[in-house]
CSV table of C-alpha atoms in Angstrom, one decimal:
chain,number,residue,atom,x,y,z
A,69,UNK,CA,-7.6,22.0,-22.3
A,70,UNK,CA,-4.3,20.1,-22.8
A,71,UNK,CA,-3.1,17.2,-20.6
A,72,UNK,CA,0.0,17.7,-18.5
A,73,UNK,CA,3.2,16.0,-19.6
A,74,UNK,CA,6.4,15.5,-17.5
A,75,UNK,CA,8.2,18.4,-19.2
A,76,UNK,CA,5.5,20.9,-18.3
A,77,UNK,CA,6.6,21.0,-14.7
A,78,UNK,CA,10.0,21.7,-13.2
A,79,UNK,CA,10.4,20.5,-9.6
A,80,UNK,CA,11.0,23.3,-7.2
A,81,UNK,CA,10.0,26.1,-9.6
A,82,UNK,CA,6.7,28.0,-9.9
A,83,UNK,CA,4.4,26.6,-12.5
A,84,UNK,CA,3.3,29.0,-15.2
A,85,UNK,CA,-0.3,27.9,-15.4
A,86,UNK,CA,-3.2,26.6,-13.3
A,87,UNK,CA,-3.6,22.8,-13.3
A,88,UNK,CA,-7.1,21.2,-13.3
A,89,UNK,CA,-8.3,17.7,-12.8
A,90,UNK,CA,-9.8,15.8,-15.7
A,91,UNK,CA,-13.2,16.8,-14.4
A,92,UNK,CA,-12.3,20.5,-14.2
A,93,UNK,CA,-11.5,20.9,-10.5
A,94,UNK,CA,-8.7,23.3,-9.8
A,95,UNK,CA,-5.7,21.4,-8.3
A,96,UNK,CA,-2.9,24.0,-8.4
A,97,UNK,CA,-3.0,27.7,-9.1
A,98,UNK,CA,-0.4,29.4,-11.4
A,99,UNK,CA,2.7,30.0,-9.3
A,100,UNK,CA,2.3,27.0,-7.1
A,101,UNK,CA,5.5,25.0,-6.5
A,102,UNK,CA,5.7,21.2,-6.8
A,103,UNK,CA,8.5,19.6,-4.8
A,104,UNK,CA,8.0,15.8,-5.1
A,105,UNK,CA,8.3,13.7,-8.3
A,106,UNK,CA,5.5,11.5,-7.0
A,107,UNK,CA,3.2,14.5,-7.1
A,108,UNK,CA,3.9,14.8,-10.8
A,109,UNK,CA,3.3,11.1,-11.4
A,110,UNK,CA,-0.1,11.4,-9.6
A,111,UNK,CA,-1.1,14.3,-11.8
A,112,UNK,CA,-0.2,12.3,-14.9
A,113,UNK,CA,-2.2,9.3,-13.7
A,114,UNK,CA,-5.2,11.5,-13.0
A,115,UNK,CA,-5.1,13.0,-16.5
A,116,UNK,CA,-4.5,16.5,-15.1
A,117,UNK,CA,-4.7,19.3,-17.6
A,118,UNK,CA,-4.2,23.1,-18.1
A,119,UNK,CA,-5.9,25.7,-20.3
A,120,UNK,CA,-3.8,26.5,-23.4
A,121,UNK,CA,-5.9,29.7,-23.8
A,122,UNK,CA,-5.1,31.0,-20.3
A,123,UNK,CA,-4.9,34.7,-20.7
A,124,UNK,CA,-1.6,35.3,-19.0
A,125,UNK,CA,1.0,32.8,-20.3
A,126,UNK,CA,4.0,34.9,-19.2
A,127,UNK,CA,6.5,33.0,-16.9
A,128,UNK,CA,5.4,33.4,-13.3
A,129,UNK,CA,7.6,35.8,-11.3
A,130,UNK,CA,7.9,36.0,-7.5
A,131,UNK,CA,6.7,39.6,-7.7
A,132,UNK,CA,3.2,38.4,-8.5
A,133,UNK,CA,0.7,38.0,-5.6
A,134,UNK,CA,1.2,34.6,-3.8
A,135,UNK,CA,-1.4,32.1,-5.1
A,136,UNK,CA,-4.1,31.0,-2.6
A,137,UNK,CA,-3.4,27.4,-1.4
A,138,UNK,CA,-5.8,24.9,-2.8
A,139,UNK,CA,-7.0,22.2,-0.4
A,140,UNK,CA,-8.7,19.2,-2.0
A,141,UNK,CA,-9.1,15.8,-0.6
A,142,UNK,CA,-7.2,13.5,-3.0
A,143,UNK,CA,-8.9,10.4,-4.4
A,144,UNK,CA,-8.5,7.4,-2.1
A,145,UNK,CA,-5.9,5.7,-4.3
A,146,UNK,CA,-3.7,8.9,-4.4
A,147,UNK,CA,-4.3,9.4,-0.7
A,148,UNK,CA,-3.0,5.9,0.0
A,149,UNK,CA,0.0,6.5,-2.1
A,150,UNK,CA,0.7,9.7,-0.2
A,151,UNK,CA,0.3,7.9,3.1
A,152,UNK,CA,3.0,5.3,2.1
A,153,UNK,CA,5.4,8.2,1.4
A,154,UNK,CA,4.5,9.7,4.8
A,155,UNK,CA,5.0,6.4,6.6
A,156,UNK,CA,8.4,6.0,4.9
A,157,UNK,CA,9.5,9.4,6.4
A,158,UNK,CA,8.0,8.7,9.9
A,159,UNK,CA,9.6,5.3,10.2
A,160,UNK,CA,13.0,6.6,9.0
A,161,UNK,CA,12.9,9.5,11.4
A,162,UNK,CA,11.8,7.3,14.3
A,163,UNK,CA,14.9,5.2,13.8
A,164,UNK,CA,17.3,8.0,13.4
A,165,UNK,CA,16.0,11.0,15.3
A,166,UNK,CA,12.7,10.2,17.2
A,167,UNK,CA,13.0,13.4,19.2
A,168,UNK,CA,12.3,15.4,16.0
A,169,UNK,CA,8.8,14.2,15.5
A,170,UNK,CA,5.7,13.2,17.6
A,171,UNK,CA,5.7,9.6,16.6
A,172,UNK,CA,2.4,8.8,18.4
A,173,UNK,CA,0.5,11.7,16.7
A,174,UNK,CA,2.0,11.0,13.2
A,175,UNK,CA,1.4,7.2,13.2
A,176,UNK,CA,-2.0,7.8,14.8
A,177,UNK,CA,-2.9,10.2,12.0
A,178,UNK,CA,-1.9,7.8,9.3
A,179,UNK,CA,-3.9,5.0,11.0
A,180,UNK,CA,-7.0,7.2,11.2
A,181,UNK,CA,-6.7,8.1,7.5
A,182,UNK,CA,-6.3,4.4,6.6
A,183,UNK,CA,-9.5,3.7,8.5
A,184,UNK,CA,-11.3,6.5,6.6
A,185,UNK,CA,-10.1,5.2,3.2
A,186,UNK,CA,-11.1,1.6,4.0
A,187,UNK,CA,-14.6,2.9,4.7
A,188,UNK,CA,-14.7,4.9,1.4
A,189,UNK,CA,-12.9,2.6,-1.0
A,190,UNK,CA,-11.6,-0.9,-0.1
A,191,UNK,CA,-10.4,-1.4,-3.7
A,192,UNK,CA,-8.0,1.6,-3.5
A,193,UNK,CA,-6.9,0.7,0.0
A,194,UNK,CA,-5.8,-2.8,-1.1
A,195,UNK,CA,-4.5,-1.8,-4.5
A,196,UNK,CA,-2.2,1.1,-3.6
A,197,UNK,CA,0.3,-1.0,-1.7
A,198,UNK,CA,-0.2,-4.0,-4.0
A,199,UNK,CA,1.0,-2.1,-7.1
A,200,UNK,CA,3.5,0.2,-5.4
A,201,UNK,CA,6.9,-0.2,-7.1
A,202,UNK,CA,8.5,3.0,-5.9
A,203,UNK,CA,8.9,2.6,-2.2
A,204,UNK,CA,11.0,0.1,-0.2
A,205,UNK,CA,9.5,-3.3,0.5
A,206,UNK,CA,9.6,-2.9,4.3
A,207,UNK,CA,7.5,0.3,4.2
A,208,UNK,CA,4.9,-1.0,1.7
A,209,UNK,CA,4.8,-4.2,3.7
A,210,UNK,CA,3.8,-2.2,6.8
A,211,UNK,CA,1.1,-0.4,4.9
A,212,UNK,CA,-0.5,-3.5,3.4
A,213,UNK,CA,-0.5,-5.1,6.8
A,214,UNK,CA,-2.2,-2.1,8.3
A,215,UNK,CA,-4.9,-2.1,5.7
A,216,UNK,CA,-5.6,-5.8,6.2
A,217,UNK,CA,-5.6,-5.4,9.9
A,218,UNK,CA,-8.3,-2.7,9.7
A,219,UNK,CA,-10.4,-4.8,7.3
A,220,UNK,CA,-10.2,-7.9,9.4
A,221,UNK,CA,-10.8,-6.1,12.7
A,222,UNK,CA,-13.9,-4.5,11.2
A,223,UNK,CA,-15.3,-8.0,10.6
A,224,UNK,CA,-14.4,-9.1,14.1
A,225,UNK,CA,-16.7,-6.4,15.4
A,226,UNK,CA,-14.0,-4.2,17.0
A,227,UNK,CA,-14.9,-0.5,17.4
A,228,UNK,CA,-12.9,2.3,15.7
A,229,UNK,CA,-10.8,3.0,18.8
A,230,UNK,CA,-9.9,-0.6,19.3
A,231,UNK,CA,-9.0,-1.0,15.6
A,232,UNK,CA,-6.9,2.2,15.7
A,233,UNK,CA,-4.5,0.7,18.3
A,234,UNK,CA,-4.1,-2.4,16.1
A,235,UNK,CA,-3.6,-0.4,12.9
A,236,UNK,CA,-0.9,1.7,14.7
A,237,UNK,CA,0.7,-1.6,15.7
A,238,UNK,CA,0.6,-2.9,12.1
A,239,UNK,CA,2.2,0.3,10.8
A,240,UNK,CA,5.1,-0.1,13.2
A,241,UNK,CA,5.4,-3.9,13.7
A,242,UNK,CA,8.7,-4.3,11.9
A,243,UNK,CA,10.4,-1.1,13.3
A,244,UNK,CA,12.8,-3.2,15.2
A,245,UNK,CA,13.8,-5.1,12.0
A,246,UNK,CA,14.4,-2.1,9.7
A,247,UNK,CA,18.1,-1.9,10.6
A,248,UNK,CA,18.5,-5.5,9.6
A,249,UNK,CA,16.5,-5.3,6.4
A,250,UNK,CA,19.4,-4.7,4.0
A,251,UNK,CA,21.1,-7.9,5.3
A,252,UNK,CA,17.8,-9.8,5.3
A,253,UNK,CA,17.2,-8.8,1.6
A,254,UNK,CA,20.4,-10.7,0.6
A,255,UNK,CA,19.0,-14.1,1.8
A,256,UNK,CA,16.4,-16.0,-0.3
A,257,UNK,CA,16.6,-19.1,1.9
A,258,UNK,CA,17.5,-20.0,5.4
A,259,UNK,CA,19.1,-17.2,7.4
A,260,UNK,CA,22.5,-17.6,9.1
A,261,UNK,CA,22.1,-18.5,12.8
A,262,UNK,CA,23.4,-15.1,14.0
A,263,UNK,CA,21.1,-13.2,11.7
A,264,UNK,CA,18.1,-15.4,12.6
A,265,UNK,CA,18.7,-14.8,16.3
A,266,UNK,CA,18.7,-11.0,15.7
A,267,UNK,CA,15.6,-11.2,13.5
A,268,UNK,CA,13.7,-13.1,16.1
A,269,UNK,CA,14.3,-10.3,18.6
A,270,UNK,CA,12.8,-7.6,16.4
A,271,UNK,CA,9.3,-7.6,18.0
A,272,UNK,CA,10.8,-6.8,21.4
A,273,UNK,CA,13.3,-4.3,20.0
A,274,UNK,CA,10.4,-2.6,18.2
A,275,UNK,CA,8.5,-2.2,21.4
A,276,UNK,CA,11.6,-0.7,23.1
A,277,UNK,CA,12.0,1.8,20.2
A,278,UNK,CA,8.3,2.7,20.4
A,279,UNK,CA,8.5,3.3,24.1
A,280,UNK,CA,11.5,5.5,23.7
A,281,UNK,CA,9.5,7.5,21.1
A,282,UNK,CA,6.7,8.0,23.6
A,283,UNK,CA,4.2,5.2,22.9
A,284,UNK,CA,2.3,4.2,26.0
A,285,UNK,CA,-0.7,2.4,24.5
A,286,UNK,CA,-0.4,-1.1,25.9
A,287,UNK,CA,-2.5,-2.7,23.1
A,288,UNK,CA,-0.3,-1.1,20.5
A,289,UNK,CA,2.9,-2.2,22.3
A,290,UNK,CA,1.7,-5.8,23.2
A,291,UNK,CA,0.5,-6.4,19.7
A,292,UNK,CA,3.8,-5.4,18.2
A,293,UNK,CA,5.6,-7.6,20.7
A,294,UNK,CA,3.4,-10.7,19.9
A,295,UNK,CA,2.7,-10.4,16.2
A,296,UNK,CA,5.0,-13.4,15.4
A,297,UNK,CA,3.5,-15.6,18.1
A,298,UNK,CA,1.5,-18.6,16.7
A,299,UNK,CA,-1.3,-20.7,18.3
A,300,UNK,CA,0.8,-23.9,18.4
A,301,UNK,CA,3.6,-22.2,20.4
A,302,UNK,CA,6.1,-22.2,17.4
A,303,UNK,CA,6.3,-18.4,17.2
A,304,UNK,CA,8.6,-15.9,18.8
A,305,UNK,CA,10.0,-14.1,20.8
A,306,UNK,CA,8.2,-15.7,23.8
A,307,UNK,CA,6.7,-18.9,22.4
A,308,UNK,CA,3.2,-18.0,23.5
A,309,UNK,CA,0.5,-20.6,22.8
A,310,UNK,CA,-3.3,-20.8,22.4
A,311,UNK,CA,-5.2,-18.2,24.4
A,312,UNK,CA,-2.0,-16.5,25.4
A,313,UNK,CA,-1.9,-15.1,21.9
A,314,UNK,CA,-4.2,-12.0,21.9
A,315,UNK,CA,-6.7,-11.2,19.2
A,316,UNK,CA,-4.6,-8.3,17.9
A,317,UNK,CA,-1.5,-10.5,17.6
A,318,UNK,CA,-3.6,-13.2,15.8
A,319,UNK,CA,-4.8,-10.6,13.3
A,320,UNK,CA,-1.4,-9.1,12.7
A,321,UNK,CA,0.1,-12.6,12.2
A,322,UNK,CA,-2.3,-13.3,9.3
A,323,UNK,CA,-1.9,-9.8,7.8
A,324,UNK,CA,1.9,-9.9,8.1
A,325,UNK,CA,2.1,-13.3,6.5
A,326,UNK,CA,-0.2,-12.5,3.5
A,327,UNK,CA,1.6,-9.2,2.8
A,328,UNK,CA,5.1,-10.8,3.0
A,329,UNK,CA,4.1,-13.5,0.5
A,330,UNK,CA,2.4,-11.2,-2.0
A,331,UNK,CA,5.0,-8.4,-2.1
A,332,UNK,CA,8.2,-8.5,-4.2
A,333,UNK,CA,11.5,-8.7,-2.3
A,334,UNK,CA,14.9,-7.6,-3.6
A,335,UNK,CA,15.9,-11.3,-3.6
A,336,UNK,CA,12.6,-12.6,-5.1
A,337,UNK,CA,11.8,-11.7,-8.7
A,338,UNK,CA,8.2,-13.0,-8.4
A,339,UNK,CA,5.8,-12.7,-5.5
A,340,UNK,CA,3.1,-15.3,-4.7
A,341,UNK,CA,-0.2,-14.9,-6.5
A,342,UNK,CA,-2.8,-13.9,-3.9
A,343,UNK,CA,-4.7,-17.2,-4.2
A,344,UNK,CA,-1.5,-19.2,-3.6
A,345,UNK,CA,-0.7,-17.1,-0.5
A,346,UNK,CA,-4.2,-17.6,0.8
A,347,UNK,CA,-4.0,-21.3,0.3
A,348,UNK,CA,-0.7,-21.5,2.3
A,349,UNK,CA,-2.3,-19.4,5.1
A,350,UNK,CA,-5.4,-21.6,5.2
A,351,UNK,CA,-3.3,-24.7,5.5
A,352,UNK,CA,-1.9,-23.3,8.7
A,353,UNK,CA,-5.3,-22.7,10.3
A,354,UNK,CA,-5.8,-24.0,13.8
A,355,UNK,CA,-2.1,-24.8,14.1
A,356,UNK,CA,-0.3,-21.5,13.6
A,357,UNK,CA,-3.1,-19.4,12.4
A,358,UNK,CA,-6.6,-18.6,13.7
A,359,UNK,CA,-9.2,-20.3,11.5
A,360,UNK,CA,-11.8,-17.5,11.7
A,361,UNK,CA,-9.3,-14.8,10.9
A,362,UNK,CA,-8.0,-16.8,7.9
A,363,UNK,CA,-11.5,-17.1,6.6
A,364,UNK,CA,-12.1,-13.4,7.1
A,365,UNK,CA,-8.9,-12.6,5.2
A,366,UNK,CA,-10.1,-14.6,2.2
A,367,UNK,CA,-13.5,-12.9,2.2
A,368,UNK,CA,-11.9,-9.4,2.3
A,369,UNK,CA,-9.1,-9.7,-0.3
A,370,UNK,CA,-10.7,-12.4,-2.5
A,371,UNK,CA,-9.0,-15.2,-4.4
A,372,UNK,CA,-8.4,-12.5,-7.1
A,373,UNK,CA,-7.3,-9.4,-5.1
A,374,UNK,CA,-7.0,-5.8,-6.4
A,375,UNK,CA,-3.8,-5.5,-8.4
A,376,UNK,CA,-3.7,-9.1,-9.6
A,377,UNK,CA,-2.7,-9.2,-13.3
A,378,UNK,CA,-4.5,-11.8,-15.5
A,379,UNK,CA,-4.5,-13.0,-19.0
A,380,UNK,CA,-7.8,-12.9,-20.9
A,381,UNK,CA,-9.0,-15.3,-23.6
A,382,UNK,CA,-8.8,-12.4,-26.0
A,383,UNK,CA,-5.1,-12.3,-25.6
A,384,UNK,CA,-5.1,-9.1,-23.6
A,385,UNK,CA,-3.6,-8.7,-20.2
A,386,UNK,CA,-5.7,-7.0,-17.5
A,387,UNK,CA,-5.6,-6.0,-13.9
A,388,UNK,CA,-8.3,-6.9,-11.3
A,389,UNK,CA,-9.9,-3.8,-9.7
A,390,UNK,CA,-12.0,-5.3,-6.8
A,391,UNK,CA,-11.7,-8.3,-4.6
A,392,UNK,CA,-13.6,-11.4,-5.9
A,393,UNK,CA,-13.7,-15.1,-5.4
A,394,UNK,CA,-15.1,-16.0,-8.8
A,395,UNK,CA,-13.1,-15.3,-12.0
A,396,UNK,CA,-16.2,-14.8,-14.1
A,397,UNK,CA,-17.4,-12.1,-11.8
A,398,UNK,CA,-14.1,-10.2,-11.7
A,399,UNK,CA,-13.9,-6.5,-12.5
A,400,UNK,CA,-11.0,-6.4,-14.9
A,401,UNK,CA,-9.4,-3.6,-16.9
A,402,UNK,CA,-7.2,-4.5,-19.9
A,403,UNK,CA,-3.8,-2.8,-19.7
A,404,UNK,CA,-2.1,-4.6,-22.7
A,405,UNK,CA,-3.9,-5.1,-25.9
A,406,UNK,CA,-3.9,-8.2,-28.0
A,407,UNK,CA,-0.6,-7.2,-29.7
A,408,UNK,CA,1.1,-6.6,-26.4
A,409,UNK,CA,1.0,-2.8,-26.6
A,410,UNK,CA,0.2,-0.8,-23.5
A,411,UNK,CA,-3.2,0.8,-23.6
A,412,UNK,CA,-3.0,4.5,-22.7
A,413,UNK,CA,-6.5,4.2,-21.1
A,414,UNK,CA,-7.4,0.9,-19.4
A,415,UNK,CA,-10.5,-0.7,-20.9
A,416,UNK,CA,-13.0,-2.5,-18.8
A,417,UNK,CA,-13.8,-6.1,-19.8
A,418,UNK,CA,-16.7,-8.2,-18.8
A,419,UNK,CA,-15.1,-11.5,-17.8
A,420,UNK,CA,-18.5,-13.3,-17.9
A,421,UNK,CA,-18.7,-12.7,-21.7
A,422,UNK,CA,-17.2,-15.1,-24.3
A,423,UNK,CA,-13.8,-14.1,-25.4
A,424,UNK,CA,-13.0,-12.2,-22.2
A,425,UNK,CA,-12.8,-15.0,-19.7
A,426,UNK,CA,-9.7,-15.1,-17.4
A,427,UNK,CA,-7.5,-18.0,-18.6
A,428,UNK,CA,-4.5,-17.5,-16.4
A,429,UNK,CA,-2.5,-15.4,-14.0
A,430,UNK,CA,0.4,-13.1,-15.1
A,431,UNK,CA,3.3,-12.2,-12.7
A,432,UNK,CA,3.1,-8.5,-11.8
A,433,UNK,CA,6.8,-8.2,-12.6
A,434,UNK,CA,5.9,-8.9,-16.3
A,435,UNK,CA,3.7,-5.8,-16.2
A,436,UNK,CA,6.0,-3.2,-14.7
A,437,UNK,CA,6.2,-1.2,-18.0
A,438,UNK,CA,2.4,-0.5,-17.6
A,439,UNK,CA,2.4,0.6,-14.0
A,440,UNK,CA,1.2,4.1,-14.8
A,441,UNK,CA,-1.7,2.7,-16.8
A,442,UNK,CA,-2.4,0.2,-14.1
A,443,UNK,CA,-2.8,2.9,-11.5
A,444,UNK,CA,-5.3,4.7,-13.6
A,445,UNK,CA,-7.8,1.9,-12.8
A,446,UNK,CA,-8.3,3.3,-9.3
A,447,UNK,CA,-7.7,6.9,-10.2
A,448,UNK,CA,-11.0,7.0,-12.1
C-alpha cells in the first residue's frame, strides 16, 4: 500500500484507484469524485493509502459502472472540521439568502452532532476549532463557543433538549455582527463610537435575523439576545443585572469570552494562552461572570487545553492532546524535534519523566508550519 500525496488526486475528476484508511477501511471507491480541498487535507492527515498492485490501473472512464457510495462516520476530529465548514456555509447563506435553506433544521443538525462528538471525544471537540487556521475567525469562534456551551451545560445538569437550544444559540450568537466583522477586524483597540454603537446592537439584530429565518425557540432567541449581558449590569444591549441574566446567557457569556481571547484575529498576531484567558475570566467572577460557570470552564478545558503548544526540556516543541491542570500530567505529542525540524509523525512524550518536562508555552503562530502534523494527534 502507498500513502496518498496531493498530486494523486485532481479536484472534480474521478480518482483512478480506491482509497483506504491507514487501518485498511475503504474510504473512496475507484471513480469517486472529490470536490473540496479540505477533503484531500483530511485524507493526508489520516494517512490514507491506495493499493499500488490494484489490478485495473487504467484511467477511470465515465462508461464504467458508477461506484457504490461509501458511508463511514468520520473520526471525531475530522467530523468537527467538517462541521466548521458546514457552519460557514449555513451562516453565510442565512445572511444572504435565508429562504434557500432550512436554517432551523441545519443549525439544529450541527448542534446535535456537536453534542454527539462531545460525548465521544472531548479532546477532538475542543482541538478542532482551537487549531483551525483555514476558516474565518468569526465562524470558528461560533464553533468553539458552541462546544464550550455543550460541555458547561452538561456539568450544570441540563438535559439534551435544553442543551440543544443553547448550542443552537451559541452557533448563531454573532449572526448580527457578521456584516460588521471586516470593519471590526481592522481595530485592535477601542472602537470608534459609531462602530461601537452598531456592534452593541448585534445581539438584537441577530435575533431579528433568526426570526426572519424561521426560528421560534424562545430559549434560543433569548439566549442570543442576552449573551453579552453581565451580572453587574455592565453588559448590553439591555443592561440586565443579576437574576435577570438567564442561565443560558451566563453560559454563553463565559464561552464567548474564552473563545474570543484564545482565537487569533486578523489584527492580533498572537492569541492569549488558555491559562491566561482563564485567569482573566476568573478575575471577573461574581462581578460580570457567574462564579460556578467560570469554575466549570476551568475544569472542562484545563489550564493546558487541547491544541496548546509547549516547549519541552528536551528542546522539542509539542502540542497538548487532552485538557489538564497539571503540566506533569499532560498528554503531549512532539511536533518539532530538538533541531527544529517538523516530525512527520508526532511522538508522544511523558511529561512526568526527566528531560520531557514542560518548561514553557509557545505561541501557536510559531507552529503554523506544522499544522498538518499537529492535526494528526487527534486523527489517530
